[in-house]
């Protein structure tokens, strides 16, 4: 499902792998330590090497783990 309806607004929903999230936070930590005036308080987008997982991909992974 490329879009998930939310009653207060519409937003796109995808999942990323946990190691991409961890790497992004380590990069943000590094940036905050070295250039806090330019990155402090800014939002950032986490992306990975491959396409983001869909909700169906996540469900399939959970099914494999449960079996």
Tab-separated table of C-alpha atoms in Angstrom:
chain	number	residue	atom	x	y	z
A	1	UNK	CA	0.000	0.000	0.000
A	2	UNK	CA	1.766	3.194	-1.113
A	3	UNK	CA	-0.438	5.495	0.978
A	4	UNK	CA	-2.018	5.031	4.350
A	5	UNK	CA	-5.070	7.211	5.069
A	6	UNK	CA	-4.961	8.980	8.413
A	7	UNK	CA	-8.021	10.898	9.512
A	8	UNK	CA	-6.204	14.114	10.370
A	9	UNK	CA	-4.046	14.113	7.193
A	10	UNK	CA	-2.704	11.884	4.416
A	11	UNK	CA	0.896	10.730	4.551
A	12	UNK	CA	2.977	8.200	2.664
A	13	UNK	CA	4.094	5.205	4.680
A	14	UNK	CA	7.164	3.099	4.093
A	15	UNK	CA	9.513	1.225	6.345
A	16	UNK	CA	13.293	1.344	6.457
A	17	UNK	CA	15.729	-1.207	7.791
A	18	UNK	CA	16.893	-0.684	11.357
A	19	UNK	CA	20.562	-0.505	10.336
A	20	UNK	CA	19.773	2.427	8.013
A	21	UNK	CA	18.052	4.213	10.901
A	22	UNK	CA	21.016	3.531	13.187
A	23	UNK	CA	23.481	4.810	10.569
A	24	UNK	CA	21.399	7.952	10.030
A	25	UNK	CA	21.371	8.720	13.748
A	26	UNK	CA	25.119	8.189	14.007
A	27	UNK	CA	25.607	10.579	11.073
A	28	UNK	CA	23.302	13.101	12.746
A	29	UNK	CA	25.256	12.796	15.997
A	30	UNK	CA	28.482	13.446	14.100
A	31	UNK	CA	26.968	16.468	12.351
A	32	UNK	CA	25.630	17.878	15.630
A	33	UNK	CA	29.054	17.571	17.228
A	34	UNK	CA	30.921	19.139	14.299
A	35	UNK	CA	28.471	21.717	12.879
A	36	UNK	CA	25.621	22.263	15.381
A	37	UNK	CA	24.677	25.704	14.071
A	38	UNK	CA	23.740	24.323	10.653
A	39	UNK	CA	22.070	21.049	11.639
A	40	UNK	CA	20.572	21.662	15.081
A	41	UNK	CA	16.775	21.605	15.034
A	42	UNK	CA	16.603	20.487	11.398
A	43	UNK	CA	14.546	17.542	10.193
A	44	UNK	CA	16.187	14.786	8.190
A	45	UNK	CA	15.077	11.950	5.947
A	46	UNK	CA	16.355	8.418	6.400
A	47	UNK	CA	16.859	6.424	3.220
A	48	UNK	CA	18.570	3.151	2.488
A	49	UNK	CA	20.562	1.536	-0.262
A	50	UNK	CA	17.542	-0.241	-1.729
A	51	UNK	CA	13.874	0.599	-1.989
A	52	UNK	CA	11.991	1.075	1.264
A	53	UNK	CA	9.999	-1.887	2.492
A	54	UNK	CA	6.271	-1.771	1.873
A	55	UNK	CA	3.765	-2.837	4.503
A	56	UNK	CA	3.443	-6.140	2.612
A	57	UNK	CA	7.237	-6.673	2.775
A	58	UNK	CA	7.117	-6.159	6.537
A	59	UNK	CA	4.218	-8.602	6.904
A	60	UNK	CA	6.078	-11.210	4.862
A	61	UNK	CA	9.187	-10.806	7.017
A	62	UNK	CA	7.147	-11.219	10.178
A	63	UNK	CA	5.485	-14.352	8.770
A	64	UNK	CA	8.920	-15.873	8.139
A	65	UNK	CA	10.066	-15.025	11.683
A	66	UNK	CA	6.945	-16.480	13.276
A	67	UNK	CA	7.138	-19.841	11.469
